[in-house]
Short mmCIF file of C-alpha atoms and ligand atoms in Angstrom, two decimals:
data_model
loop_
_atom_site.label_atom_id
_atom_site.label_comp_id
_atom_site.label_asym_id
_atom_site.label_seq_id
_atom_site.Cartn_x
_atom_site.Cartn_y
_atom_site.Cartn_z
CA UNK A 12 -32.78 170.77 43.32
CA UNK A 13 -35.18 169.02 45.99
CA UNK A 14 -37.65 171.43 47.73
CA UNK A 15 -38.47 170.32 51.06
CA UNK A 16 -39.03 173.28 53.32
CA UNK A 17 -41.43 175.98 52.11
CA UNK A 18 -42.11 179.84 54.02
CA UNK A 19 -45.10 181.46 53.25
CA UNK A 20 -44.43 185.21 54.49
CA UNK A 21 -48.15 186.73 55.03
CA UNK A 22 -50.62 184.26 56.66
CA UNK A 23 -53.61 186.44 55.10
CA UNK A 24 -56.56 184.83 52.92
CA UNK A 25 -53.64 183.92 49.79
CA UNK A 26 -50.66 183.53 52.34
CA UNK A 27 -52.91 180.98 54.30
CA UNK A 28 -54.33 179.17 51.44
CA UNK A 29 -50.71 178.63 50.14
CA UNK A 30 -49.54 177.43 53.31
CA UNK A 31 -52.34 174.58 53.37
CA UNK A 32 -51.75 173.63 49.77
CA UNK A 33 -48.24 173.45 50.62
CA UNK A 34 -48.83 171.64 53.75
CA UNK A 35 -51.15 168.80 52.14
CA UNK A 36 -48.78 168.39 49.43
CA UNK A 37 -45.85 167.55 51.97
CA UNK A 38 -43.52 170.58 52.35
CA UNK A 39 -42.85 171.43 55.95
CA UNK A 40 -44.14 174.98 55.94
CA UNK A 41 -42.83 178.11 57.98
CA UNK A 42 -45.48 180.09 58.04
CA UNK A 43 -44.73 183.87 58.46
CA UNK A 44 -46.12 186.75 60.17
CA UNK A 45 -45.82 189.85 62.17
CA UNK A 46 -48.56 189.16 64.81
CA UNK A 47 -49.44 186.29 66.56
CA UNK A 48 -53.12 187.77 65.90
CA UNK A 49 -52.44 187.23 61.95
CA UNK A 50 -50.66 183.54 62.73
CA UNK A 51 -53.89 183.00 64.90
CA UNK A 52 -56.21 183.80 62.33
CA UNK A 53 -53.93 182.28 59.09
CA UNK A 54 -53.95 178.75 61.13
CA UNK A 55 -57.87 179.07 62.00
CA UNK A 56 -58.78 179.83 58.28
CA UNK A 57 -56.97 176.38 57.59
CA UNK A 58 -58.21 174.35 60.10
CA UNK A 59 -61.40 175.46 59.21
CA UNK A 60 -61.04 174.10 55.37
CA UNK A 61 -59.28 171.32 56.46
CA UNK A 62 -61.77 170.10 58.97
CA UNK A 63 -64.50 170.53 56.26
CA UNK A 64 -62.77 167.67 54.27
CA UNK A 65 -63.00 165.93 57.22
CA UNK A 66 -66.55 166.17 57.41
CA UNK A 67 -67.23 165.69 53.38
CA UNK A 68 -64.82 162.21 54.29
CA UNK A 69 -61.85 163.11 51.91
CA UNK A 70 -59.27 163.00 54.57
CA UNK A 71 -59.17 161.65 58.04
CA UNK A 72 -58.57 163.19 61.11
CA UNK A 73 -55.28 161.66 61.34
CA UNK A 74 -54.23 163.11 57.73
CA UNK A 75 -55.91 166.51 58.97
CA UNK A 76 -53.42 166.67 62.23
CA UNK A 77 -49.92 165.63 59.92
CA UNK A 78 -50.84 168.66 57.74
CA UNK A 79 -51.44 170.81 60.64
CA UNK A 80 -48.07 169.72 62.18
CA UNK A 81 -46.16 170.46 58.76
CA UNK A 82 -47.07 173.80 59.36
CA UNK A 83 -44.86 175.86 62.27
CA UNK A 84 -45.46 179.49 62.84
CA UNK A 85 -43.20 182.18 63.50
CA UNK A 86 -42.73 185.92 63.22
CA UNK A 87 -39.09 185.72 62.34
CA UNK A 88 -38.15 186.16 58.66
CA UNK A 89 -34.25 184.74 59.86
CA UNK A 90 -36.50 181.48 59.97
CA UNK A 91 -35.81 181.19 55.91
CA UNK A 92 -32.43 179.69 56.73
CA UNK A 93 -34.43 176.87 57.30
CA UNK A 94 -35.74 176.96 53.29
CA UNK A 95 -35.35 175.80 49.67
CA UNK A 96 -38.03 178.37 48.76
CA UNK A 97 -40.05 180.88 49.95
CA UNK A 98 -43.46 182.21 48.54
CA UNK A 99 -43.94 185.65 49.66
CA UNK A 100 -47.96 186.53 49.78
CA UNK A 101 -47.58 190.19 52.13
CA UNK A 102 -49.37 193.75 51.35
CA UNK A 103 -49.88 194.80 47.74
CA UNK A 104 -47.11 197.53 47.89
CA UNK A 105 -43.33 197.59 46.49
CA UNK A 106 -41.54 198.80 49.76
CA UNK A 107 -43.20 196.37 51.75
CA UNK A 108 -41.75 193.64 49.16
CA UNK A 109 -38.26 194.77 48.70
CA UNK A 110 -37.73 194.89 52.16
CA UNK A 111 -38.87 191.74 52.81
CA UNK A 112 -37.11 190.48 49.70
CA UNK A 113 -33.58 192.40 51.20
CA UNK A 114 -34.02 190.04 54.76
CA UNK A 115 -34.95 186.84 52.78
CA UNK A 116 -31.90 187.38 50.36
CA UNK A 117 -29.89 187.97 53.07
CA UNK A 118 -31.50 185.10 55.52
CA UNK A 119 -31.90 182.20 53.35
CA UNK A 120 -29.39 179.63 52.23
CA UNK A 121 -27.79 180.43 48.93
CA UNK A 122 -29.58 177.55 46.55
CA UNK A 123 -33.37 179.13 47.83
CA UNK A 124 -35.43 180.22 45.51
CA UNK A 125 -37.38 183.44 46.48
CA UNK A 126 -41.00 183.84 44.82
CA UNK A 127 -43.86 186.04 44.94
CA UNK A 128 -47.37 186.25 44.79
CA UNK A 129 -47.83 189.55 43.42
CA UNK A 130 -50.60 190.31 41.83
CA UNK A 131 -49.27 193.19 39.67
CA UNK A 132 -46.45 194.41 40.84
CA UNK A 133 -43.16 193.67 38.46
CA UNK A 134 -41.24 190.56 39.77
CA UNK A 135 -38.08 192.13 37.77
CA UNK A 136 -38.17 195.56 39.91
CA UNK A 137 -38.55 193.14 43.34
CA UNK A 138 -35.77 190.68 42.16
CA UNK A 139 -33.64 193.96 41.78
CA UNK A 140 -33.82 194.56 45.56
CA UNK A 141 -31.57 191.26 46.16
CA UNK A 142 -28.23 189.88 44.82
CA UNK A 143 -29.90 186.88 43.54
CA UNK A 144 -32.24 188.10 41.02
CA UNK A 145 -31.44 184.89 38.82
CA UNK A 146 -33.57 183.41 41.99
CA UNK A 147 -36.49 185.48 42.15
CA UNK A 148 -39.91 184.70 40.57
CA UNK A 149 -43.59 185.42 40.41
CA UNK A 150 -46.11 182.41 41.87
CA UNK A 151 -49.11 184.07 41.75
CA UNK A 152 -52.10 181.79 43.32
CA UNK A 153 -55.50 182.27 42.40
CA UNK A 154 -58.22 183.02 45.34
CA UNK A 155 -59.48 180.41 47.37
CA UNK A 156 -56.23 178.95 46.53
CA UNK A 157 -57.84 175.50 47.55
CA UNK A 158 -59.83 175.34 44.77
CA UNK A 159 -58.09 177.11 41.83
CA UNK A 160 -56.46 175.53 39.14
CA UNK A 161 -54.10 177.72 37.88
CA UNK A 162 -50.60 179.10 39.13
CA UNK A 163 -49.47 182.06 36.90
CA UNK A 164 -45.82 181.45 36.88
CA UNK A 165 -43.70 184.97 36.05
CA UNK A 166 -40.21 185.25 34.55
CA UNK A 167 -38.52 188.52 35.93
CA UNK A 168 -36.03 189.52 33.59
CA UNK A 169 -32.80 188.07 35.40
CA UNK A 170 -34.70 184.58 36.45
CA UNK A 171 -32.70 181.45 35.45
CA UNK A 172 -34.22 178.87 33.47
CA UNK A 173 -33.46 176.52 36.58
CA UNK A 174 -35.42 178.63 39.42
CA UNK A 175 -38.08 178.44 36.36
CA UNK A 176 -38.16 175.01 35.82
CA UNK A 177 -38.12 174.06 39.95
CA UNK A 178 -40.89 176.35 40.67
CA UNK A 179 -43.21 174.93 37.53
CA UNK A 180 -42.40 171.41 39.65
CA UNK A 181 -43.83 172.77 42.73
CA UNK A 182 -46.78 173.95 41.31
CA UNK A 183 -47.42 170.36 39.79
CA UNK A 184 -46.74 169.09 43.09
CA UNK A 185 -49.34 171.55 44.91
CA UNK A 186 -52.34 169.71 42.32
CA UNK A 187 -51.63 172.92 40.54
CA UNK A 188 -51.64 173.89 36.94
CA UNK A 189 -48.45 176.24 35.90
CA UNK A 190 -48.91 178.43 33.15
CA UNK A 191 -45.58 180.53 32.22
CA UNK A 192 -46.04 184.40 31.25
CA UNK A 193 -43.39 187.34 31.23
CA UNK A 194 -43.36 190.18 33.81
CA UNK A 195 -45.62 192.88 32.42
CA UNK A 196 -48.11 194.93 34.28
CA UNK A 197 -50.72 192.48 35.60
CA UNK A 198 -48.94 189.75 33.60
CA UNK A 199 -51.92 187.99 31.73
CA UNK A 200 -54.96 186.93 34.44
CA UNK A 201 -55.13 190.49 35.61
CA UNK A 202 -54.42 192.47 32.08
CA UNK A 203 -57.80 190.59 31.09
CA UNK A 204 -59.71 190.44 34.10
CA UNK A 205 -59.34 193.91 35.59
CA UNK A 206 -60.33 195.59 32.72
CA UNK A 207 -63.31 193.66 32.69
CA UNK A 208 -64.35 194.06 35.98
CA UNK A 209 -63.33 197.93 35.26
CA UNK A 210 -65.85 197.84 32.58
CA UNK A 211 -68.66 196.34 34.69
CA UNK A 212 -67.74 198.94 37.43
CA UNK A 213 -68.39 201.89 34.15
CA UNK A 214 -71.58 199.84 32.80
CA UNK A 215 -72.97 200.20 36.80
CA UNK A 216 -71.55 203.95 36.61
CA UNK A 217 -73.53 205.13 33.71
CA UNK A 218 -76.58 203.32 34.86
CA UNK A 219 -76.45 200.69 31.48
CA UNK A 220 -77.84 198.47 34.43
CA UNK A 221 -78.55 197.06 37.54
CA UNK A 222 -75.82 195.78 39.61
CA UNK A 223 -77.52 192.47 40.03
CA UNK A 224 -78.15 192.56 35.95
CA UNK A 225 -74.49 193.12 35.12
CA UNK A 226 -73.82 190.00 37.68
CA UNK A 227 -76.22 187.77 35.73
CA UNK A 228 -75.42 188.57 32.21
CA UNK A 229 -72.21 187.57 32.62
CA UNK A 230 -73.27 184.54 34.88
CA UNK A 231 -75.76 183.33 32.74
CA UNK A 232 -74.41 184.83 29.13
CA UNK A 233 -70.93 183.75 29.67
CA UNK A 234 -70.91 180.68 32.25
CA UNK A 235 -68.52 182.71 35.03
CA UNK A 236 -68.83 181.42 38.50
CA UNK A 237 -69.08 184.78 39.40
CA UNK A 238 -70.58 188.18 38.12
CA UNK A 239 -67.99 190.80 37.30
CA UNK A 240 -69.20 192.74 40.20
CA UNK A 241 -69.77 190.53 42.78
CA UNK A 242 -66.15 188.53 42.02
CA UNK A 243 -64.58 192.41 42.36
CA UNK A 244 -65.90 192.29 45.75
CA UNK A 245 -64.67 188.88 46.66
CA UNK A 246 -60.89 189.88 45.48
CA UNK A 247 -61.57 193.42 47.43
CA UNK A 248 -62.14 196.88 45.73
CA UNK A 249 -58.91 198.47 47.07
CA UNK A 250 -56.97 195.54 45.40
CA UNK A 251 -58.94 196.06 42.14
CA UNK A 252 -58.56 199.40 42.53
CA UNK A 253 -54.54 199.48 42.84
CA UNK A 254 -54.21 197.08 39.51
CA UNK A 255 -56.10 199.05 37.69
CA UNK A 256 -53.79 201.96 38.33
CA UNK A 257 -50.44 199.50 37.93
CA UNK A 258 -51.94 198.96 34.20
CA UNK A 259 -52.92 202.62 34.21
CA UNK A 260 -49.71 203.82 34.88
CA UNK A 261 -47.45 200.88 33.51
CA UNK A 262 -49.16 200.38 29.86
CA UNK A 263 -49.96 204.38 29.75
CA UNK A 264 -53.24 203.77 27.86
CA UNK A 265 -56.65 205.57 29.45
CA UNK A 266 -58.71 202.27 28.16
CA UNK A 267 -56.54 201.31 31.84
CA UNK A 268 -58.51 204.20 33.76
CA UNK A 269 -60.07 203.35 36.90
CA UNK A 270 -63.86 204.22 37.03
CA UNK A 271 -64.58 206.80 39.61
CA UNK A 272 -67.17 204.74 41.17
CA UNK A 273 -64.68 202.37 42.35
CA UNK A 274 -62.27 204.88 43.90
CA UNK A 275 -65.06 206.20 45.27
CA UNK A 276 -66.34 203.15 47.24
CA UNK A 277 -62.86 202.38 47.89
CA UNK A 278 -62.80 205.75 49.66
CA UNK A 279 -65.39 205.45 51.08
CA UNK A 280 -64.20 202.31 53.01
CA UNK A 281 -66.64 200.15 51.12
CA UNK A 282 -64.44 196.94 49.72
CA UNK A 283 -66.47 194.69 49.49
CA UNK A 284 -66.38 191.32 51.00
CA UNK A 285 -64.17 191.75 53.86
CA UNK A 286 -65.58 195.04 54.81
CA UNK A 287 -69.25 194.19 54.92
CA UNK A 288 -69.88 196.31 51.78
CA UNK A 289 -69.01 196.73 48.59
CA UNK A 290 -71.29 196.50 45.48
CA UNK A 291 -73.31 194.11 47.60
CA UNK A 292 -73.80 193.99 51.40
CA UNK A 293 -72.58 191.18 53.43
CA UNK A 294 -73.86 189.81 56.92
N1 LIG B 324 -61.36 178.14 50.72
C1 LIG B 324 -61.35 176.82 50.48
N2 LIG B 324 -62.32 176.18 49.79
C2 LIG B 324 -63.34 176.92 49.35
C3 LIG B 324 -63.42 178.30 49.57
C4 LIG B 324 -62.37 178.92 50.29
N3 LIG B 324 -62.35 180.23 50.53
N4 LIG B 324 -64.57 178.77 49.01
C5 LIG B 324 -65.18 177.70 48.44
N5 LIG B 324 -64.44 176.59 48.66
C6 LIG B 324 -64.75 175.24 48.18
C7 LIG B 324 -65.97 174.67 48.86
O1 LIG B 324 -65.62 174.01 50.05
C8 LIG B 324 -66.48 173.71 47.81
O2 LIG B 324 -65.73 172.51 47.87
P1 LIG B 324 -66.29 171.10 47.36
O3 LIG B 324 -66.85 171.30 45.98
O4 LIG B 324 -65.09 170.24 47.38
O5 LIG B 324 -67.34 170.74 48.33
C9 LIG B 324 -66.13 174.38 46.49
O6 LIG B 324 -65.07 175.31 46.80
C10 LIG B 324 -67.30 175.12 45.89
O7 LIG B 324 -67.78 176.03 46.87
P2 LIG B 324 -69.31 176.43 47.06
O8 LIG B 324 -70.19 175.30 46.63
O9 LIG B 324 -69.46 176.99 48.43
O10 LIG B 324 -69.50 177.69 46.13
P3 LIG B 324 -69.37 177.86 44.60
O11 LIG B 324 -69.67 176.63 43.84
O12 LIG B 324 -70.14 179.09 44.34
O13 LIG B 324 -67.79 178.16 44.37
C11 LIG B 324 -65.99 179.63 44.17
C12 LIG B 324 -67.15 179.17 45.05
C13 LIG B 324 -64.99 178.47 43.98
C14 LIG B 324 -65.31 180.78 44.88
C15 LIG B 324 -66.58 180.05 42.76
O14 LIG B 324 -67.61 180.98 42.95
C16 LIG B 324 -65.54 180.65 41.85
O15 LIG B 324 -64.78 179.94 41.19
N6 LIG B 324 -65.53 182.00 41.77
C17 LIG B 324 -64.54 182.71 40.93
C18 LIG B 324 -63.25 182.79 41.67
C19 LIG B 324 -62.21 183.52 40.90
O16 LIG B 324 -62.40 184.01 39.80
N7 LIG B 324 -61.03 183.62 41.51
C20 LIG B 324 -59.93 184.36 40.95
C21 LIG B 324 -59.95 185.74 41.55
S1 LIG B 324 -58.67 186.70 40.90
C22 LIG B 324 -57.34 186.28 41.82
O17 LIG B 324 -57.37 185.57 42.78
C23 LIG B 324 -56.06 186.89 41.38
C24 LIG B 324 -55.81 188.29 41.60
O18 LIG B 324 -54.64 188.66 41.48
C25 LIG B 324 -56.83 189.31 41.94
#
């Protein structure tokens, strides 16, 4: 099956960074969302990373503009008629998702293939809410989606080996790197790293040490690009927060338990990055 046109639904920090990879690698690209404030800010995010290989001379200006005009907005999920697949990147929450699964199954031509890129949540319980589960599959990006390798590619229980096998070709086509898992709670990347950052989170919590020691120990100890701490406030404490408790609740084992620190700077508004705050303060 050729993929041509791609939607991204959600124009947020992973809906946006989909949409440029998508863009750059040729797809025509509807990209989704409910405000023109959200398109507005989706389409600024790229043009900004776009226009900053521009300036570092690994793409002209002419290359920059065809990518931009690959990509058409609109707030109209009807507009998946127009698709061969669609990569859903909306809020962290199964309503949300089966309701915009429902439209899509209902909107978009009968060969599409519908993925998502949830985080957590199970891809066979969101394939449920259509009558094309044997279409439905998890494409979950990494953050900045830009720069990271990996796509963690998710069987649902119902998905054909076909939808499998098209969506692996995107995701070579996107520069990407598929990796193929089965749909349990936080499939593999966030089984291993929530826990972790959980852990870092308890090791803060009991006073073990300082923030900024936890960071470089595993900086320095363990070659991450980021400290356990200061990564959990680039993905954002709420959405650490509401893995932990889909491995919580979907495993059933307290080593899953979130710390109370974390719920408590998540209700305290404090999560991280995009709020200013978080372990660390941002300016
Ligand atoms: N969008 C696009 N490009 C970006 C970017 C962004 N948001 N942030 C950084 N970059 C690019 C920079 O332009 C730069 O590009 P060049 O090398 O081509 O010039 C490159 O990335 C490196 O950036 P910097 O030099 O500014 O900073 P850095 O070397 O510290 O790297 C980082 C930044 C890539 C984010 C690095 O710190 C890193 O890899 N951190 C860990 C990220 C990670 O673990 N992500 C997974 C999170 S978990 C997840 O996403 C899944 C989930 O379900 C929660």
């Amino acid at each position: 099956m050729e993929i041509k046109n791609v939607m991204v639904v959600g124009s947020g920090q992973m809906g946006s960074g989909i949409a440029q990879v998508c863009a750059q690698a040729g797809f025509t690209v509807y990209l989704h969302d409910v405000s023109d404030e959200a398109l507005d800010k989706g389409v600024n995010t790229i043009e900004g990373n776009l226009s900053r290989q521009v300036e570092k001379g690994r793409m002209t200006g002419e290359e920059m503009r065809a990518v931009l005009g690959r990509i058409r907005r609109t707030g109209d999920l009807a507009d998946a008629k127009h698709c061969d697949l669609v990569i859903e990147a909306a809020r962290e929450n199964m309503q949300v998702k089966t309701s915009i699964f429902k439209t899509l199954a209902e909107a978009a031509p009968d060969h599409a293939i519908l993925a998502t890129n949830t985080s957590s949540l199970p891809i066979t319980e969101i394939a449920a809410a259509t009558k094309r589960p044997e279409k439905v599959i998890g494409m979950h990006f990494m953050n900045p989606v830009p720069v990271m390798k990996l796509v963690e590619i998710i069987r649902g229980l119902a998905t054909a080996e076909e939808t499998f096998a098209a969506v692996k070709e995107v995701a070579v086509r996107l520069g990407k790197t598929p990796v193929e898992v089965n749909d349990f709670p936080g499939f593999i990347s966030n089984r291993i790293l929530m826990p972790m950052i959980n852990e870092a989170v308890y090791a803060l919590y009991e006073g073990v040490a300082e923030k900024e020691a936890i960071d470089a120990i595993m900086k320095l100890g363990m070659n991450h690009p980021m400290g356990p701490l200061e990564l959990a406030d680039f993905i954002g404490l709420d959405t650490c927060l509401s893995i932990m408790e889909t491995l919580h609740e979907g495993l059933g084992d307290d080593k899953y338990r979130p710390c109370p620190l974390l719920r408590k700077y998540v209700k305290a508004g404090w999560l991280g990055r995009k709020t200013g705050r978080g372990f660390y303060q941002y300016h």
